[in-house]
Short mmCIF file of C-alpha atoms and ligand atoms in Angstrom, two decimals:
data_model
loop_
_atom_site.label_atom_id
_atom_site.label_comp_id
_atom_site.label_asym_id
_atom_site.label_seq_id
_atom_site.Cartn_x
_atom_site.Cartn_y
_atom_site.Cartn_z
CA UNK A 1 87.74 110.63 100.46
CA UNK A 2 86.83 114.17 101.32
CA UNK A 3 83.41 115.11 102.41
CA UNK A 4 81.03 117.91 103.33
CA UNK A 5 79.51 118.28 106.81
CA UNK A 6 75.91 120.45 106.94
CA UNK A 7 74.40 122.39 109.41
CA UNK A 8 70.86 122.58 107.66
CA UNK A 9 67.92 124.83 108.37
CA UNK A 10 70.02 128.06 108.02
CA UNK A 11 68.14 130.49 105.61
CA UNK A 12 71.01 131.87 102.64
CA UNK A 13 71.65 135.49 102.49
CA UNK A 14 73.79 137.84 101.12
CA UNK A 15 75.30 138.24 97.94
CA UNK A 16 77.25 135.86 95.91
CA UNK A 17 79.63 136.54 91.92
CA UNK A 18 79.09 133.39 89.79
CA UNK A 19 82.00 131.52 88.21
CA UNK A 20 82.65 130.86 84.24
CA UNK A 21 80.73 128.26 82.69
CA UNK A 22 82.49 124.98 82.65
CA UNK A 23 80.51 123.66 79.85
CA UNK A 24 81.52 126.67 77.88
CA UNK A 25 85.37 126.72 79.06
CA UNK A 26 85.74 123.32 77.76
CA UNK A 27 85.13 123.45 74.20
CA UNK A 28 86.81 127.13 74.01
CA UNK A 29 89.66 125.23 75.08
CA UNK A 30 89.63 122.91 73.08
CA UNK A 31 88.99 124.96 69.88
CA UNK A 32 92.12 126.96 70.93
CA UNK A 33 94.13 123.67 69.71
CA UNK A 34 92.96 125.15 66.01
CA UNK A 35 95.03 128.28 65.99
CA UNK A 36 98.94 128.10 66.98
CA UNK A 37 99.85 130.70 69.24
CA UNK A 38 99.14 132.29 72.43
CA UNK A 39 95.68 132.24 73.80
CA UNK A 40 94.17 133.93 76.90
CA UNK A 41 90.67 132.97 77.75
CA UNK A 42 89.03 134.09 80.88
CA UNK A 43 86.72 133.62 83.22
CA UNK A 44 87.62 129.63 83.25
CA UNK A 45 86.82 128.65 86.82
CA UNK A 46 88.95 126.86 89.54
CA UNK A 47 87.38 122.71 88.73
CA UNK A 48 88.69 118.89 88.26
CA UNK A 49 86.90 119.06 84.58
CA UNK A 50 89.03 122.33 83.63
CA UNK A 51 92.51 120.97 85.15
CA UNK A 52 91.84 117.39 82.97
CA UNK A 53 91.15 119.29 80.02
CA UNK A 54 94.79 121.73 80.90
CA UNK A 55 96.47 118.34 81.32
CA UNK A 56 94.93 116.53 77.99
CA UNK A 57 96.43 119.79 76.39
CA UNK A 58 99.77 119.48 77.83
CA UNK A 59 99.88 115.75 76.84
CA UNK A 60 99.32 116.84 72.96
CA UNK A 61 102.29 119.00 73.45
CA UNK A 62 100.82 122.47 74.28
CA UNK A 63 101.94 124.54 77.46
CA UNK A 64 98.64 125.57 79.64
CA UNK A 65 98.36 127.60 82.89
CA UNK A 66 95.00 128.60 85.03
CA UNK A 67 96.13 131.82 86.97
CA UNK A 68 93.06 133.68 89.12
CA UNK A 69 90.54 133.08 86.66
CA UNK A 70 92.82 132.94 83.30
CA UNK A 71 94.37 130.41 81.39
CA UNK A 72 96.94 131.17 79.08
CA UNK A 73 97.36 128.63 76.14
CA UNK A 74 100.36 128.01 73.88
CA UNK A 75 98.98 125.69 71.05
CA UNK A 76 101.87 126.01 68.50
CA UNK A 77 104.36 123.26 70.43
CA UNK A 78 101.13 120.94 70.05
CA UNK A 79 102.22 118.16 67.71
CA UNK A 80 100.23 114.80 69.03
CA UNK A 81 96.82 114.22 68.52
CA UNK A 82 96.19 110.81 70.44
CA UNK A 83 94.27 111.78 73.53
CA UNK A 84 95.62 109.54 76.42
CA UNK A 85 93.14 107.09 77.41
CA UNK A 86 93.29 107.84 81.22
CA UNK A 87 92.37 111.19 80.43
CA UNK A 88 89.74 110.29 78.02
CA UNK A 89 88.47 108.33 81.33
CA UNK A 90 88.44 110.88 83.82
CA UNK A 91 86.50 113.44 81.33
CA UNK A 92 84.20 111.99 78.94
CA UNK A 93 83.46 115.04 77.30
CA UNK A 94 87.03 115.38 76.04
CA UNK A 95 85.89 113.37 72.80
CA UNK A 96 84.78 117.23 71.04
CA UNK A 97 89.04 117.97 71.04
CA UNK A 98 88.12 115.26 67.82
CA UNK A 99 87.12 117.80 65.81
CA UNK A 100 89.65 120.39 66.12
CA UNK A 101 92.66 117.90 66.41
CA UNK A 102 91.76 116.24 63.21
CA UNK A 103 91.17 119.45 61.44
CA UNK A 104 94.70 120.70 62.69
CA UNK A 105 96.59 117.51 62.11
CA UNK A 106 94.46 115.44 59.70
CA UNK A 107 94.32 112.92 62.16
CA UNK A 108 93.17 111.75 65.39
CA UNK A 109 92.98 108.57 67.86
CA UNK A 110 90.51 108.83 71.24
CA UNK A 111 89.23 105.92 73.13
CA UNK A 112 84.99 105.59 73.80
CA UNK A 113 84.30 107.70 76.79
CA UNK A 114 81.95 105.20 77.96
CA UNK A 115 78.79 105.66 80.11
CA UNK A 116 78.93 107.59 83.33
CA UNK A 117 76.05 107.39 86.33
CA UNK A 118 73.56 109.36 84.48
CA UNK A 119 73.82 107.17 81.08
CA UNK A 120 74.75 105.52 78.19
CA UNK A 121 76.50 108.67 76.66
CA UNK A 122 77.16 107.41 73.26
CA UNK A 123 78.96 109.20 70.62
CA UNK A 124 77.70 107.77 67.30
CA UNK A 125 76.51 111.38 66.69
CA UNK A 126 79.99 113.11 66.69
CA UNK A 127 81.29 110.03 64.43
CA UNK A 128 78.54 110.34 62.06
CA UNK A 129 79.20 114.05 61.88
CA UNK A 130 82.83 113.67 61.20
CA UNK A 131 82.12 110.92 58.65
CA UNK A 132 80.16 113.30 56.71
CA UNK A 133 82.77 116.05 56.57
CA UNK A 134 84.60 113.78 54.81
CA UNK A 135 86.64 111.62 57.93
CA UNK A 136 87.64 107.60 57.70
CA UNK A 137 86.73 106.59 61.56
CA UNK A 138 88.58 102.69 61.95
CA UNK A 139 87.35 101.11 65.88
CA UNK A 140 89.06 98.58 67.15
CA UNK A 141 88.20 97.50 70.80
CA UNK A 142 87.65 100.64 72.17
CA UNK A 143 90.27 102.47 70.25
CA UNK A 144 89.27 105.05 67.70
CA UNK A 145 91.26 106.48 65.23
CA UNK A 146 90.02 109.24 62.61
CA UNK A 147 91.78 110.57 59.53
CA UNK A 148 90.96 112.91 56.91
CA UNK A 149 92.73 114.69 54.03
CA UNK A 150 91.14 117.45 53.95
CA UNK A 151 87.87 118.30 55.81
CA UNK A 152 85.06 119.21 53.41
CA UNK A 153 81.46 121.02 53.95
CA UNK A 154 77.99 119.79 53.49
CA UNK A 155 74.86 119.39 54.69
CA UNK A 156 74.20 117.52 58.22
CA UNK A 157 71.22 117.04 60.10
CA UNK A 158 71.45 116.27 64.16
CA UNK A 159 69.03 113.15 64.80
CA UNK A 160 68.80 114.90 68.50
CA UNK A 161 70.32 117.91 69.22
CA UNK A 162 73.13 117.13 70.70
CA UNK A 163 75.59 119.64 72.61
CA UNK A 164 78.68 117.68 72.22
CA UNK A 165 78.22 116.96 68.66
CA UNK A 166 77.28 120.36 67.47
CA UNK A 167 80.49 121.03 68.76
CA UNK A 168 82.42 118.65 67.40
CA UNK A 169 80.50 119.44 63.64
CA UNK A 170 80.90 123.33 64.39
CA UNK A 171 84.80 122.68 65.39
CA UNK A 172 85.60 120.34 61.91
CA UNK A 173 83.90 122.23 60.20
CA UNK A 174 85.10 125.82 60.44
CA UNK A 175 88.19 124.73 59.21
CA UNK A 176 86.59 122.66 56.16
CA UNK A 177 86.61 123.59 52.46
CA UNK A 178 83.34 124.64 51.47
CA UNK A 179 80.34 125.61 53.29
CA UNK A 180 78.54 123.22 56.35
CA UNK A 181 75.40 123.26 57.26
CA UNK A 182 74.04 121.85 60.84
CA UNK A 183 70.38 121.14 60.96
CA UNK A 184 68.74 119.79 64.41
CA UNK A 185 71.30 121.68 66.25
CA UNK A 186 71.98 121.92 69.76
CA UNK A 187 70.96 125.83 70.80
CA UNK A 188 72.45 126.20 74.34
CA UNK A 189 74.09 129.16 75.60
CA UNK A 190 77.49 127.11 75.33
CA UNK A 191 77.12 126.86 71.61
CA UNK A 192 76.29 130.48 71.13
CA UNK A 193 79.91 131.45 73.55
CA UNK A 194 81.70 128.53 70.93
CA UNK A 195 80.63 130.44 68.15
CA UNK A 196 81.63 133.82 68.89
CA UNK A 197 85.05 132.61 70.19
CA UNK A 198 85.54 130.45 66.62
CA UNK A 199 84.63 133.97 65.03
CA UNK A 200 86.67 135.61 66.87
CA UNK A 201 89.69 133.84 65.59
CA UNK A 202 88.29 134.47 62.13
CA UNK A 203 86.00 131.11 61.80
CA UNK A 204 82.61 132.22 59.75
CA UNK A 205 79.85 130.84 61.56
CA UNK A 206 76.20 131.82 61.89
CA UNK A 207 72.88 130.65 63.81
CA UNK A 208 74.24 129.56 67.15
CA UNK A 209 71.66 129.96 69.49
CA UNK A 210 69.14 128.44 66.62
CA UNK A 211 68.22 125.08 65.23
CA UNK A 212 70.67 125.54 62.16
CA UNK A 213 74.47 125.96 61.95
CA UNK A 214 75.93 127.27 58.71
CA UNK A 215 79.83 127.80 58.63
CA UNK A 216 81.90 128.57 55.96
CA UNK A 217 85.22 126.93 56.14
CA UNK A 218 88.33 129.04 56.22
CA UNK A 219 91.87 128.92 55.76
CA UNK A 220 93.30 130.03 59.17
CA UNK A 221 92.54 130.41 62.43
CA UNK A 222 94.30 133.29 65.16
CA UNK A 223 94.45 132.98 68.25
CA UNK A 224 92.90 135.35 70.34
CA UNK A 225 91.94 136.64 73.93
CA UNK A 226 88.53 135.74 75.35
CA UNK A 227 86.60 135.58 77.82
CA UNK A 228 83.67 132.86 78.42
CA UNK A 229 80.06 133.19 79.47
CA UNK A 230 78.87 133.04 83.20
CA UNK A 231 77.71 129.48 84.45
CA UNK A 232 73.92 129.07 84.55
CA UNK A 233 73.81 125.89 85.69
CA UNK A 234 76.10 127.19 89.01
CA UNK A 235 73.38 130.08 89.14
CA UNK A 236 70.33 127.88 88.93
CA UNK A 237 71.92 125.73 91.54
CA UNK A 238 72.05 128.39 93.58
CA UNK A 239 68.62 130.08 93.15
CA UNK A 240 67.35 126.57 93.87
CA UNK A 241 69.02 126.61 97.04
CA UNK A 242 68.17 129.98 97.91
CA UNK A 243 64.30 129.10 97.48
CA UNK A 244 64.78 125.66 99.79
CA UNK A 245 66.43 127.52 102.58
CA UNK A 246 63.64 130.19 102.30
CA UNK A 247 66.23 132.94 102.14
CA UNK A 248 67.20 136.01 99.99
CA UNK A 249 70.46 136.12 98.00
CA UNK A 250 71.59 138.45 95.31
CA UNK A 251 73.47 136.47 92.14
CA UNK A 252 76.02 138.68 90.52
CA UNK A 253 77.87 138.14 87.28
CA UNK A 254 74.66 136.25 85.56
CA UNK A 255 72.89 136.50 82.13
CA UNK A 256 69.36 135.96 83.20
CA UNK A 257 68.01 135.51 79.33
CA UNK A 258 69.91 131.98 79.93
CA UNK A 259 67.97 131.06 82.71
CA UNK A 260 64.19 132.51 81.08
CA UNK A 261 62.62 128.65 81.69
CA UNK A 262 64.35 128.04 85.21
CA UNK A 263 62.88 131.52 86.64
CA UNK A 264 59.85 130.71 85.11
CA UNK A 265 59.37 127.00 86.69
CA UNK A 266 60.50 128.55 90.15
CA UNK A 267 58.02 131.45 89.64
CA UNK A 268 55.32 128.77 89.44
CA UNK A 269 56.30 127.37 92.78
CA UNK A 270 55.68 131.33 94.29
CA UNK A 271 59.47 131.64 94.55
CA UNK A 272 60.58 135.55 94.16
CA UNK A 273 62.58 136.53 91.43
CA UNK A 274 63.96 139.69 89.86
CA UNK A 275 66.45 139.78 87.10
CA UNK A 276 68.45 142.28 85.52
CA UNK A 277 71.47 142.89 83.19
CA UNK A 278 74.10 140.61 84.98
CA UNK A 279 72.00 140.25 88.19
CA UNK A 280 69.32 137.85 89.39
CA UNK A 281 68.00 138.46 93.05
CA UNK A 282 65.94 135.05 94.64
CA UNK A 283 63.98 134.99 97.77
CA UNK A 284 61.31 132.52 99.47
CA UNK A 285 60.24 132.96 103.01
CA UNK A 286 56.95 130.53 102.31
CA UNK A 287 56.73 126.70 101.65
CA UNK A 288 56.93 126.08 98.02
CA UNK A 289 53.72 125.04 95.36
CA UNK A 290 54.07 122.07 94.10
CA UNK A 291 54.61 121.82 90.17
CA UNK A 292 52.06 119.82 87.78
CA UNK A 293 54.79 118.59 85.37
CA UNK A 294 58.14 119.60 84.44
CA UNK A 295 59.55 118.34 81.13
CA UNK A 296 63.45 118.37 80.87
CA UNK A 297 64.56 118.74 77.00
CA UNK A 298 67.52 120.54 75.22
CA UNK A 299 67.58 124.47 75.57
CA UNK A 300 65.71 126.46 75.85
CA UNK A 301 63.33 124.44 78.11
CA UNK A 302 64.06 123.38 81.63
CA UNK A 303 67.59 122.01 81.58
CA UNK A 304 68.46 118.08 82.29
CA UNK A 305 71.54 119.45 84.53
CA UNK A 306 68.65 121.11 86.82
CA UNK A 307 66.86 118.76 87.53
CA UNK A 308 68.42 116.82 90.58
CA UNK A 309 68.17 120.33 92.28
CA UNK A 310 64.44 120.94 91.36
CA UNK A 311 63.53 118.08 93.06
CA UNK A 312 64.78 118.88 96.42
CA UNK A 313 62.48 122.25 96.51
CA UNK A 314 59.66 119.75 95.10
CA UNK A 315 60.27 117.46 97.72
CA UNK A 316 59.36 120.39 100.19
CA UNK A 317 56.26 121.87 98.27
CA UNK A 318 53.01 121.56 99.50
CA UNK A 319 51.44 119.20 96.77
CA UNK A 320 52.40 116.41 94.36
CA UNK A 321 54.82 117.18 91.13
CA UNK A 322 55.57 115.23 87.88
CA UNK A 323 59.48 115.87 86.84
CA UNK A 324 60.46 113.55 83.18
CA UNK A 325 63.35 113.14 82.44
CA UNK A 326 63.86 113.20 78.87
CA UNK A 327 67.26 113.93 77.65
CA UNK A 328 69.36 110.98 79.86
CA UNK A 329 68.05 107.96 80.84
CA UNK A 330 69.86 107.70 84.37
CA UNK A 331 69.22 110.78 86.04
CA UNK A 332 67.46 109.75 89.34
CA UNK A 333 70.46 108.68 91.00
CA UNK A 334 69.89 111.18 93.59
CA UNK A 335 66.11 110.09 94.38
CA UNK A 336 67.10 107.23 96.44
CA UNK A 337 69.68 109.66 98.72
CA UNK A 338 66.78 111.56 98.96
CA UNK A 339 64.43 109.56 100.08
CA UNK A 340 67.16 108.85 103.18
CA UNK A 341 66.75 112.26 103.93
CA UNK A 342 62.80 111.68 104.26
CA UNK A 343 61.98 113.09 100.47
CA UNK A 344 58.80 110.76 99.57
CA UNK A 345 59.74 110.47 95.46
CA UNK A 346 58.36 107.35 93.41
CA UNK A 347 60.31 106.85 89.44
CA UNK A 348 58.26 105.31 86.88
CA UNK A 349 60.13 104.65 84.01
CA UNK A 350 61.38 108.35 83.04
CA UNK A 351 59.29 110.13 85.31
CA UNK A 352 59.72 111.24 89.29
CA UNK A 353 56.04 111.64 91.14
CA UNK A 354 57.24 113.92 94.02
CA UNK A 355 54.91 114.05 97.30
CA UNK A 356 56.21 117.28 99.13
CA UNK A 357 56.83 116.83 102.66
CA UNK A 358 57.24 119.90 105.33
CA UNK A 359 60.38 119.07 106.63
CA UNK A 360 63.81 116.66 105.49
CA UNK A 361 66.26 115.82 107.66
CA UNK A 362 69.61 115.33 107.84
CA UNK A 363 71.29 111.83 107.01
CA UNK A 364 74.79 110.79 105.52
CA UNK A 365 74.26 110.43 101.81
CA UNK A 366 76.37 109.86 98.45
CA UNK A 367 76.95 111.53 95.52
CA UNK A 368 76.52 109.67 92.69
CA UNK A 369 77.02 112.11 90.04
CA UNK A 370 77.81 115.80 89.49
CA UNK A 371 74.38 117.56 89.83
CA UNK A 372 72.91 115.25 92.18
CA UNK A 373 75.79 115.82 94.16
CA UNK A 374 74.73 119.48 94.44
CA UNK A 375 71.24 118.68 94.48
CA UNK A 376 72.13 116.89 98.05
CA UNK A 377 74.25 119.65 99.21
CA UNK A 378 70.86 121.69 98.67
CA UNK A 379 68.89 119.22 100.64
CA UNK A 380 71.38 119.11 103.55
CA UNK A 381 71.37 123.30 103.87
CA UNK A 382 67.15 123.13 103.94
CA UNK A 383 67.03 119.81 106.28
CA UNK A 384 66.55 119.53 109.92
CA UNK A 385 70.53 118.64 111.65
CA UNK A 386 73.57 117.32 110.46
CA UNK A 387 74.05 115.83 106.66
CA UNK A 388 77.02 114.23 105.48
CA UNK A 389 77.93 114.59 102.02
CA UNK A 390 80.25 111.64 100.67
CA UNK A 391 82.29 111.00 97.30
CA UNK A 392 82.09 114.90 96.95
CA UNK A 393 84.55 114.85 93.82
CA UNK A 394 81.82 114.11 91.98
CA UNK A 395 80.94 117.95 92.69
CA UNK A 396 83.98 119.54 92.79
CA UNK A 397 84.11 118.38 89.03
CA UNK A 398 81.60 121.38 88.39
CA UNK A 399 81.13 124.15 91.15
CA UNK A 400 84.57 125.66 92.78
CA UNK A 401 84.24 125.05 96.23
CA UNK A 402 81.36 125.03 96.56
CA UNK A 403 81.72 125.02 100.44
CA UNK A 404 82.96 128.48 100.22
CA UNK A 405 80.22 129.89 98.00
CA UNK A 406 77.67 128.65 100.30
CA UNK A 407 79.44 129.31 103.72
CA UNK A 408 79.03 133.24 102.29
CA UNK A 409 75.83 133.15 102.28
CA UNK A 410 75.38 132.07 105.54
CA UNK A 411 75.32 128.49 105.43
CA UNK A 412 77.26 126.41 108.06
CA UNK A 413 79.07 123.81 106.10
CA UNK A 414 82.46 122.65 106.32
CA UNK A 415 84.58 120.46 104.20
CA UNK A 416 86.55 117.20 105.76
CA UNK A 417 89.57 115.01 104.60
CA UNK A 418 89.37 111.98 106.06
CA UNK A 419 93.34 111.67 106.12
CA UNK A 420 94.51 114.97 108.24
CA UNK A 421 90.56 114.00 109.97
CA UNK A 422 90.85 117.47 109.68
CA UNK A 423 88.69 120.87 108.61
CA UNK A 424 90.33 121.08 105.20
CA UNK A 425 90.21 125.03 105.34
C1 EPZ B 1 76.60 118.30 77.49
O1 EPZ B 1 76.89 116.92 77.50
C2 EPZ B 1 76.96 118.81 78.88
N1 EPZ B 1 78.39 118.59 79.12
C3 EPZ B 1 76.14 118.07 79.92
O2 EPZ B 1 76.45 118.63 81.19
C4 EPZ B 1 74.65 118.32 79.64
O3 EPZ B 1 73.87 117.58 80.56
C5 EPZ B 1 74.32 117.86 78.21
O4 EPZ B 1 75.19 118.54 77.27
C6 EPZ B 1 72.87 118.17 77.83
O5 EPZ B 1 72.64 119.54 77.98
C7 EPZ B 1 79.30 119.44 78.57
O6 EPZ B 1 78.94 120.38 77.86
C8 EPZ B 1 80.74 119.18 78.88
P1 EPZ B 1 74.48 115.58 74.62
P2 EPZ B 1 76.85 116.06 76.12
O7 EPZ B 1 75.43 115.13 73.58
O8 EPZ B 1 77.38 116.90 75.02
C9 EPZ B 1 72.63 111.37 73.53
C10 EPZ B 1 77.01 118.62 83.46
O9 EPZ B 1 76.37 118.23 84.44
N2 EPZ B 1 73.68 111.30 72.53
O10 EPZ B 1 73.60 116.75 74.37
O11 EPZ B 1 77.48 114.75 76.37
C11 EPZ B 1 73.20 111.18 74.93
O12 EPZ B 1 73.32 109.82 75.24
C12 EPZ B 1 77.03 117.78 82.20
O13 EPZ B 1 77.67 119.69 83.39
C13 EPZ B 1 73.65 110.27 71.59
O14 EPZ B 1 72.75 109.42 71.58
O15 EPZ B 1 75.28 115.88 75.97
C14 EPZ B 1 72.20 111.88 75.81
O16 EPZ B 1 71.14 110.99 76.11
C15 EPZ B 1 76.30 116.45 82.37
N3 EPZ B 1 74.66 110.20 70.67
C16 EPZ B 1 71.68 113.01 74.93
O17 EPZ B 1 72.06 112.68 73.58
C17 EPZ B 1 75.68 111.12 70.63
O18 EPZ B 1 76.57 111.01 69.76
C18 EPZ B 1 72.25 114.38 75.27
O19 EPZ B 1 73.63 114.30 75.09
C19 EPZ B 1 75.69 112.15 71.59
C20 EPZ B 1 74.68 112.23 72.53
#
């Protein structure tokens, strides 16, 4: 398996464009299957998630390409809506193509995603959702097959605001007869960029971005160009590293209001921030404060996928900080890694007690997931001498080489393929 070799202690510098949002790309993609025709949505970056979503697609029947940053979409040869269970494997999050499948075709069969390293990851909120729109949902093993009639509106309320299943509810529902409401709904950036693409094919949606959902069903959907929000969990990842290195970098093609309660945690540990229209500029040449208690919880407060890469510049603060973990219940994989590399983190339960240390230092470490993978990539560029990086698909799922991004700002990091034992380049 490939890895990543890190010279740490090098401070970032320089400037640096961020990459679409993968956890906007994904369900724009998959609401494309709604509307037959051609489809051009941009800014989809270059990752393992986006290429099993293009493949899903092809296996329903539709022709997909990713050129430079564009994928162009032909939905109308679609004509299966049974998601292929070694797909539904490989991305978990493929289970919101339920709502626009069974809307298109009246019918749909997916298998349960399962759990992944950070948790359980159930789904019983997207089946409840579908249910009430009017859907017959029949398990069998692990099989799941969903057919409706006709879709209709009505009133749902979210028991947590989930991002998948707002989704899922927005997706069904746009196509629906009658009007839906969601209530308890997820507010991310991703379900705001959703949104305007659905209403941009002529869906008639309002209150993304809020705690309720209502849509209006329509007819007919068109398909239509887009292009999809920047990535601010790539950007936050990066400011992150920028503060641990103690450098100065420049973040270009960002939408700072997504980011208000990441600036404003790393603000609190005397990190250096100014933001502006689609740039954010980060610099730290001082050890970092420790932070009291951070709370993860849906948008907009600090985000869950965040948090793995907080902790590294907490485990270099001068001072002792809280971080809880409330949204999944597995999300300390990357504590123990850490602690090889000298971090001195105790879990309790949900929470991480995090005793900064001056210095971490370099050690050959896993990645166990996709975030802590980059959280350990962030370690390794701020640690004394060589870290190795292992199972590094894990974070090639969600940043495009990220070996690249970093080695233009300076850092000395290099990529290996254990078959060619060679610099991939
Ligand atoms: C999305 O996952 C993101 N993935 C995740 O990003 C992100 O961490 C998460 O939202 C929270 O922001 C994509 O958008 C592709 P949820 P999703 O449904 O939709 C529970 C990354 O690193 N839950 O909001 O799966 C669930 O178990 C990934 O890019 C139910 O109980 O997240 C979890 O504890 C990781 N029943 C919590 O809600 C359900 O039916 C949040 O899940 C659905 C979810």
């Amino acid at each position: 398996m490939e890895k990543l070799v890190i010279e740490g202690g090098k401070p970032l510098s320089g400037n640096v464009r961020i990459h679409g949002a993968k956890n906007a790309a994904l369900p724009i993609l998959a609401a494309c299957t709604m509307a037959e025709g051609v489809h051009r949505i941009g800014n989809v970056p270059d990752l393992l998630d986006i290429h099993v979503m293009l493949d899903i697609l092809r296996a329903l029947g539709c022709k997909a390409e990713l050129k430079d940053d564009v994928v162009s979409l032909e939905t109308s040869s679609a004509q299966s809506s049974h998601i292929p269970e070694e797909l539904m494997r490989q991305m978990r999050s493929s289970i919101f193509l339920m709502g626009p499948l069974l809307s298109r075709f009246g019918h749909v069969q997916v298998y349960q995603p399962g759990g992944c390293a950070i948790g359980e990851r159930k789904i019983d909120l997207h089946l409840k959702g579908l249910q009430a729109l009017g859907a017959k949902i029949e398990e069998s093993g692990n099989t799941i097959k969903c057919s409706v009639d006709r879709l209709r509106g009505t009133d749902i309320t979210l028991d947590f605001p989930s991002v998948g299943a707002t989704e899922n509810i927005m997706m069904a529902a746009a196509l629906a007869e009658g009007v839906t409401t969601i209530s308890n709904a997820a507010r991310e950036p991703e379900i705001q960029d959703l949104q305007n693409f659905l209403n941009a094919m002529g869906a008639k949606m309002i209150g993304a971005g809020t705690d309720t959902i209502t849509i209006e069903g329509v007819e007919r959907l068109t398909p239509r160009a887009y292009r999809v929000i920047p990535d601010r969990i790539v950007t936050g990842t990066l400011m992150v590293a920028a503060a641990a290195t103690r450098g100065s970098v420049t973040l270009e093609n960002v939408c700072p209001a997504h980011l208000t309660s990441v600036i404003h945690v790393l603000k609190r540990a005397g990190v250096q921030i100014v933001a502006s229209d689609d740039i954010i500029h980060v610099s730290n040449s001082s050890r970092p404060r420790a932070v009291e208690r951070i709370v993860t919880s849906p948008h907009p407060s600090f985000p869950t996928d965040l948090q793995a890469q907080l902790m590294v510049l907490l485990a270099l603060a001068d001072g002792i900080s809280v971080v809880k973990e409330t949204v999944f219940e597995g999300r300390f994989k990357h504590v123990d890694e850490l602690s090889r590399m000298g971090a001195d983190v105790r879990v309790d339960l949900n929470s991480a007690f995090i005793r900064g240390v001056p210095r971490l230092y370099g050690a050959t470490v896993e990645a166990t997931d996709l975030r802590a993978g980059a959280a350990l990539v962030i370690a390794g560029l701020a640690a004394a001498g060589t870290t190795i990086v292992e199972q590094i698909h894990h974070i090639d799922r969600g940043y495009d080489q990220i070996e690249i991004m970093f080695s233009r700002l300076g850092a000395k990091i290099e990529r290996f393929s254990p078959v060619r034992h060679l610099k991939v380049p």
